[in-house]
Short mmCIF file of C-alpha atoms in Angstrom, two decimals:
data_model
loop_
_atom_site.label_atom_id
_atom_site.label_comp_id
_atom_site.label_asym_id
_atom_site.label_seq_id
_atom_site.Cartn_x
_atom_site.Cartn_y
_atom_site.Cartn_z
CA UNK A 26 41.28 99.97 -1.02
CA UNK A 27 39.40 98.15 1.74
CA UNK A 28 40.88 94.84 2.90
CA UNK A 29 44.21 95.24 1.08
CA UNK A 30 47.45 96.70 2.42
CA UNK A 31 50.30 97.94 0.23
CA UNK A 32 53.92 98.48 1.33
CA UNK A 33 56.58 100.31 -0.65
CA UNK A 34 60.24 100.89 0.01
CA UNK A 35 60.98 104.54 0.97
CA UNK A 36 64.17 104.42 -1.08
CA UNK A 37 62.69 103.83 -4.51
CA UNK A 38 59.05 103.31 -5.28
CA UNK A 39 59.83 102.14 -8.82
CA UNK A 40 62.48 99.48 -8.12
CA UNK A 41 61.01 98.24 -4.85
CA UNK A 42 58.78 95.17 -4.79
CA UNK A 43 55.03 95.60 -4.36
CA UNK A 44 53.59 93.72 -1.39
CA UNK A 45 49.86 92.93 -1.21
CA UNK A 46 48.16 91.30 1.77
CA UNK A 47 45.02 89.47 0.67
CA UNK A 48 42.00 89.69 3.03
CA UNK A 49 40.44 86.79 4.86
CA UNK A 50 41.16 84.60 7.85
CA UNK A 51 44.05 82.90 6.05
CA UNK A 52 45.78 86.08 4.90
CA UNK A 53 48.50 85.60 2.29
CA UNK A 54 51.25 87.97 1.29
CA UNK A 55 51.91 88.23 -2.45
CA UNK A 56 55.04 89.99 -3.70
CA UNK A 57 55.71 91.28 -7.20
CA UNK A 58 59.15 92.22 -8.45
CA UNK A 59 61.32 89.89 -6.33
CA UNK A 60 63.26 86.93 -7.67
CA UNK A 61 62.26 83.58 -6.28
CA UNK A 62 65.13 82.01 -4.39
CA UNK A 63 63.47 78.74 -3.43
CA UNK A 64 64.38 75.65 -5.46
CA UNK A 65 61.76 73.78 -7.40
CA UNK A 66 61.16 70.31 -5.93
CA UNK A 67 62.54 67.40 -7.92
CA UNK A 68 59.06 65.94 -8.37
CA UNK A 69 57.83 69.19 -9.92
CA UNK A 70 60.87 69.40 -12.19
CA UNK A 71 60.12 65.94 -13.57
CA UNK A 72 56.72 67.18 -14.74
CA UNK A 73 58.45 69.63 -17.05
CA UNK A 74 61.30 67.36 -18.08
CA UNK A 75 61.23 67.12 -21.89
CA UNK A 76 62.88 63.67 -21.83
CA UNK A 77 60.78 61.06 -19.97
CA UNK A 78 62.49 58.44 -17.88
CA UNK A 79 63.17 55.24 -19.87
CA UNK A 80 61.36 52.21 -18.46
CA UNK A 81 63.29 49.07 -17.62
CA UNK A 82 63.60 46.51 -20.38
CA UNK A 83 64.47 42.82 -20.37
CA UNK A 84 68.22 43.31 -20.75
CA UNK A 85 68.70 46.20 -18.32
CA UNK A 86 69.38 44.03 -15.28
CA UNK A 87 70.61 40.53 -14.47
CA UNK A 88 67.70 40.22 -12.03
CA UNK A 89 65.23 40.76 -14.87
CA UNK A 90 67.08 38.22 -16.99
CA UNK A 91 66.98 35.73 -14.10
CA UNK A 92 63.22 36.23 -13.75
CA UNK A 93 62.79 35.74 -17.51
CA UNK A 94 64.88 32.56 -17.31
CA UNK A 95 62.60 31.23 -14.57
CA UNK A 96 59.55 31.98 -16.72
CA UNK A 97 61.16 30.30 -19.74
CA UNK A 98 62.04 27.18 -17.74
CA UNK A 99 58.46 27.02 -16.42
CA UNK A 100 57.12 27.33 -19.97
CA UNK A 101 59.32 24.42 -21.06
CA UNK A 102 58.01 22.31 -18.18
CA UNK A 103 54.44 23.15 -19.20
CA UNK A 104 55.24 22.17 -22.79
CA UNK A 105 56.58 18.81 -21.65
CA UNK A 106 53.47 18.22 -19.54
CA UNK A 107 51.24 18.99 -22.52
CA UNK A 108 53.26 16.64 -24.75
CA UNK A 109 52.76 13.81 -22.24
CA UNK A 110 49.01 14.25 -21.73
CA UNK A 111 47.87 15.42 -25.17
CA UNK A 112 46.35 12.93 -27.59
CA UNK A 113 47.38 13.81 -31.13
CA UNK A 114 45.66 12.69 -34.32
CA UNK A 115 47.62 12.29 -37.60
CA UNK A 116 46.40 15.62 -39.02
CA UNK A 117 47.54 17.57 -35.97
CA UNK A 118 50.83 15.70 -35.99
CA UNK A 119 51.50 16.68 -39.62
CA UNK A 120 50.57 20.31 -38.93
CA UNK A 121 52.88 20.34 -35.93
CA UNK A 122 55.70 18.87 -38.01
CA UNK A 123 55.29 21.60 -40.62
CA UNK A 124 55.38 24.33 -37.95
CA UNK A 125 58.38 22.63 -36.36
CA UNK A 126 60.37 22.65 -39.58
CA UNK A 127 59.34 26.23 -40.43
CA UNK A 128 60.35 27.39 -36.94
CA UNK A 129 63.68 25.61 -37.31
CA UNK A 130 64.34 27.43 -40.57
CA UNK A 131 63.37 30.76 -39.02
CA UNK A 132 65.28 30.46 -35.74
CA UNK A 133 68.38 28.62 -36.87
CA UNK A 134 68.52 30.68 -40.05
CA UNK A 135 68.65 33.83 -37.92
CA UNK A 136 71.49 32.36 -35.85
CA UNK A 137 73.51 31.48 -38.93
CA UNK A 138 72.94 34.96 -40.36
CA UNK A 139 74.15 36.57 -37.12
CA UNK A 140 77.28 34.42 -37.17
CA UNK A 141 77.84 35.35 -40.81
CA UNK A 142 77.72 39.05 -39.90
CA UNK A 143 80.35 38.47 -37.22
CA UNK A 144 82.56 36.61 -39.69
CA UNK A 145 82.28 39.52 -42.13
CA UNK A 146 83.52 41.86 -39.41
CA UNK A 147 86.40 39.52 -38.54
CA UNK A 148 87.34 39.42 -42.23
CA UNK A 149 87.38 43.22 -42.36
CA UNK A 150 84.46 43.48 -44.78
CA UNK A 151 82.21 45.45 -42.42
CA UNK A 152 82.51 47.66 -39.38
CA UNK A 153 81.90 46.38 -35.87
CA UNK A 154 79.01 48.80 -35.44
CA UNK A 155 77.26 47.48 -38.56
CA UNK A 156 77.76 43.87 -37.46
CA UNK A 157 76.35 44.48 -33.96
CA UNK A 158 73.37 46.53 -35.15
CA UNK A 159 72.46 44.00 -37.85
CA UNK A 160 72.80 41.07 -35.44
CA UNK A 161 70.55 42.79 -32.90
CA UNK A 162 67.79 43.00 -35.51
CA UNK A 163 67.83 39.19 -35.79
CA UNK A 164 66.80 38.61 -32.17
CA UNK A 165 63.08 38.72 -32.99
CA UNK A 166 63.08 35.95 -35.67
CA UNK A 167 65.42 33.81 -33.59
CA UNK A 168 63.16 33.99 -30.53
CA UNK A 169 60.08 33.44 -32.72
CA UNK A 170 61.66 30.33 -34.19
CA UNK A 171 62.63 28.96 -30.77
CA UNK A 172 59.13 29.56 -29.41
CA UNK A 173 57.65 27.84 -32.46
CA UNK A 174 59.92 24.82 -31.96
CA UNK A 175 58.84 24.43 -28.33
CA UNK A 176 55.14 24.92 -29.07
CA UNK A 177 55.06 22.58 -32.06
CA UNK A 178 57.08 19.96 -30.18
CA UNK A 179 54.07 19.45 -27.90
CA UNK A 180 52.16 17.68 -30.70
CA UNK A 181 55.05 15.61 -32.10
CA UNK A 182 54.67 12.91 -29.42
CA UNK A 183 58.26 12.93 -28.15
CA UNK A 184 59.57 9.84 -26.42
CA UNK A 185 60.51 11.23 -23.04
CA UNK A 186 61.88 7.87 -21.91
CA UNK A 187 64.69 8.21 -24.45
CA UNK A 188 67.97 9.65 -23.12
CA UNK A 189 68.44 11.49 -26.40
CA UNK A 190 65.09 13.25 -26.07
CA UNK A 191 65.93 14.32 -22.54
CA UNK A 192 69.29 15.57 -23.78
CA UNK A 193 67.48 17.59 -26.43
CA UNK A 194 65.29 19.21 -23.77
CA UNK A 195 68.40 20.18 -21.81
CA UNK A 196 69.92 21.66 -24.96
CA UNK A 197 66.76 23.68 -25.60
CA UNK A 198 66.83 25.01 -22.03
CA UNK A 199 70.52 25.93 -22.34
CA UNK A 200 69.80 27.58 -25.66
CA UNK A 201 67.08 29.68 -24.08
CA UNK A 202 69.26 30.76 -21.16
CA UNK A 203 72.14 31.50 -23.50
CA UNK A 204 69.88 33.68 -25.62
CA UNK A 205 68.68 35.65 -22.60
CA UNK A 206 72.18 36.49 -21.42
CA UNK A 207 73.19 37.25 -25.02
CA UNK A 208 70.80 40.20 -24.89
CA UNK A 209 72.87 41.83 -22.15
CA UNK A 210 76.00 41.01 -24.14
CA UNK A 211 74.58 42.79 -27.17
CA UNK A 212 73.75 45.81 -25.03
CA UNK A 213 77.35 45.93 -23.76
CA UNK A 214 78.78 45.53 -27.27
CA UNK A 215 76.87 48.56 -28.54
CA UNK A 216 78.85 50.70 -26.10
CA UNK A 217 82.09 49.80 -27.89
CA UNK A 218 81.08 50.35 -31.51
CA UNK A 219 83.49 53.32 -31.69
CA UNK A 220 86.03 52.15 -29.12
CA UNK A 221 88.42 49.18 -28.89
CA UNK A 222 86.66 45.99 -27.82
CA UNK A 223 87.90 44.66 -24.45
CA UNK A 224 89.20 41.10 -24.37
CA UNK A 225 86.65 40.26 -21.68
CA UNK A 226 83.71 41.11 -23.96
CA UNK A 227 85.39 39.40 -26.91
CA UNK A 228 85.76 36.17 -24.91
CA UNK A 229 82.17 36.49 -23.64
CA UNK A 230 80.90 36.81 -27.20
CA UNK A 231 82.99 33.83 -28.36
CA UNK A 232 81.67 31.56 -25.60
CA UNK A 233 78.09 32.68 -26.31
CA UNK A 234 78.47 31.85 -30.00
CA UNK A 235 80.01 28.42 -29.33
CA UNK A 236 77.28 27.48 -26.83
CA UNK A 237 74.62 28.59 -29.32
CA UNK A 238 76.06 26.48 -32.13
CA UNK A 239 76.45 23.39 -29.92
CA UNK A 240 72.87 23.62 -28.68
CA UNK A 241 71.33 24.23 -32.11
CA UNK A 242 73.29 21.53 -33.94
CA UNK A 243 72.86 19.06 -31.08
CA UNK A 244 69.08 19.56 -30.99
CA UNK A 245 68.88 19.23 -34.79
CA UNK A 246 70.90 16.01 -34.81
CA UNK A 247 68.83 14.45 -32.03
CA UNK A 248 65.59 15.45 -33.75
CA UNK A 249 66.77 13.88 -37.02
CA UNK A 250 67.95 10.71 -35.24
CA UNK A 251 64.63 10.28 -33.41
CA UNK A 252 62.69 10.78 -36.64
CA UNK A 253 64.67 8.05 -38.38
CA UNK A 254 64.64 5.59 -35.50
#
């Protein structure tokens, strides 16, 4: 055949590979019957990987949590600025109060439910895996309630000259930061649902729960005191 060259092994024409040289200025040699010994590049293997790489989430790194904390603190500062410069009529104030109370019920109710699940595990009425998985499902309503409290607080005309109001803002900031690091704690706890819980994680969880309760109850008390006085 014109333009093609074939080469066969003189030992065995059946078992030997078939070599074809393609015509043209950039001649290429194609072989049939030989096993490829070159390794497939890692980038090419990823194209055929049946399990895609998992993207980073909020609680995969302390750096991501620190960035989220910075964003949360900035949002709280923006909320305070809006509360100072916004003129609120009575209708908007009443609507904001309703949202504030509903958000309190949603967020703080989720916190109390999570603590109740932990108490059930401590009492031996549920497994640790069930307690952790159920508590992790409560993160969404808790964060929704906290966001609603901050947003609705912008229209409640807080007295920022009061030391109690400033203390409440600090408690809200601590509550937010505590919730962000609690996400990493929950991720670590899921690794020990079938293994003994280390004392380090147990102490970490206890401190997180105590800080959460202090911040929630302190903010509720200050809000009630300011409403009455």
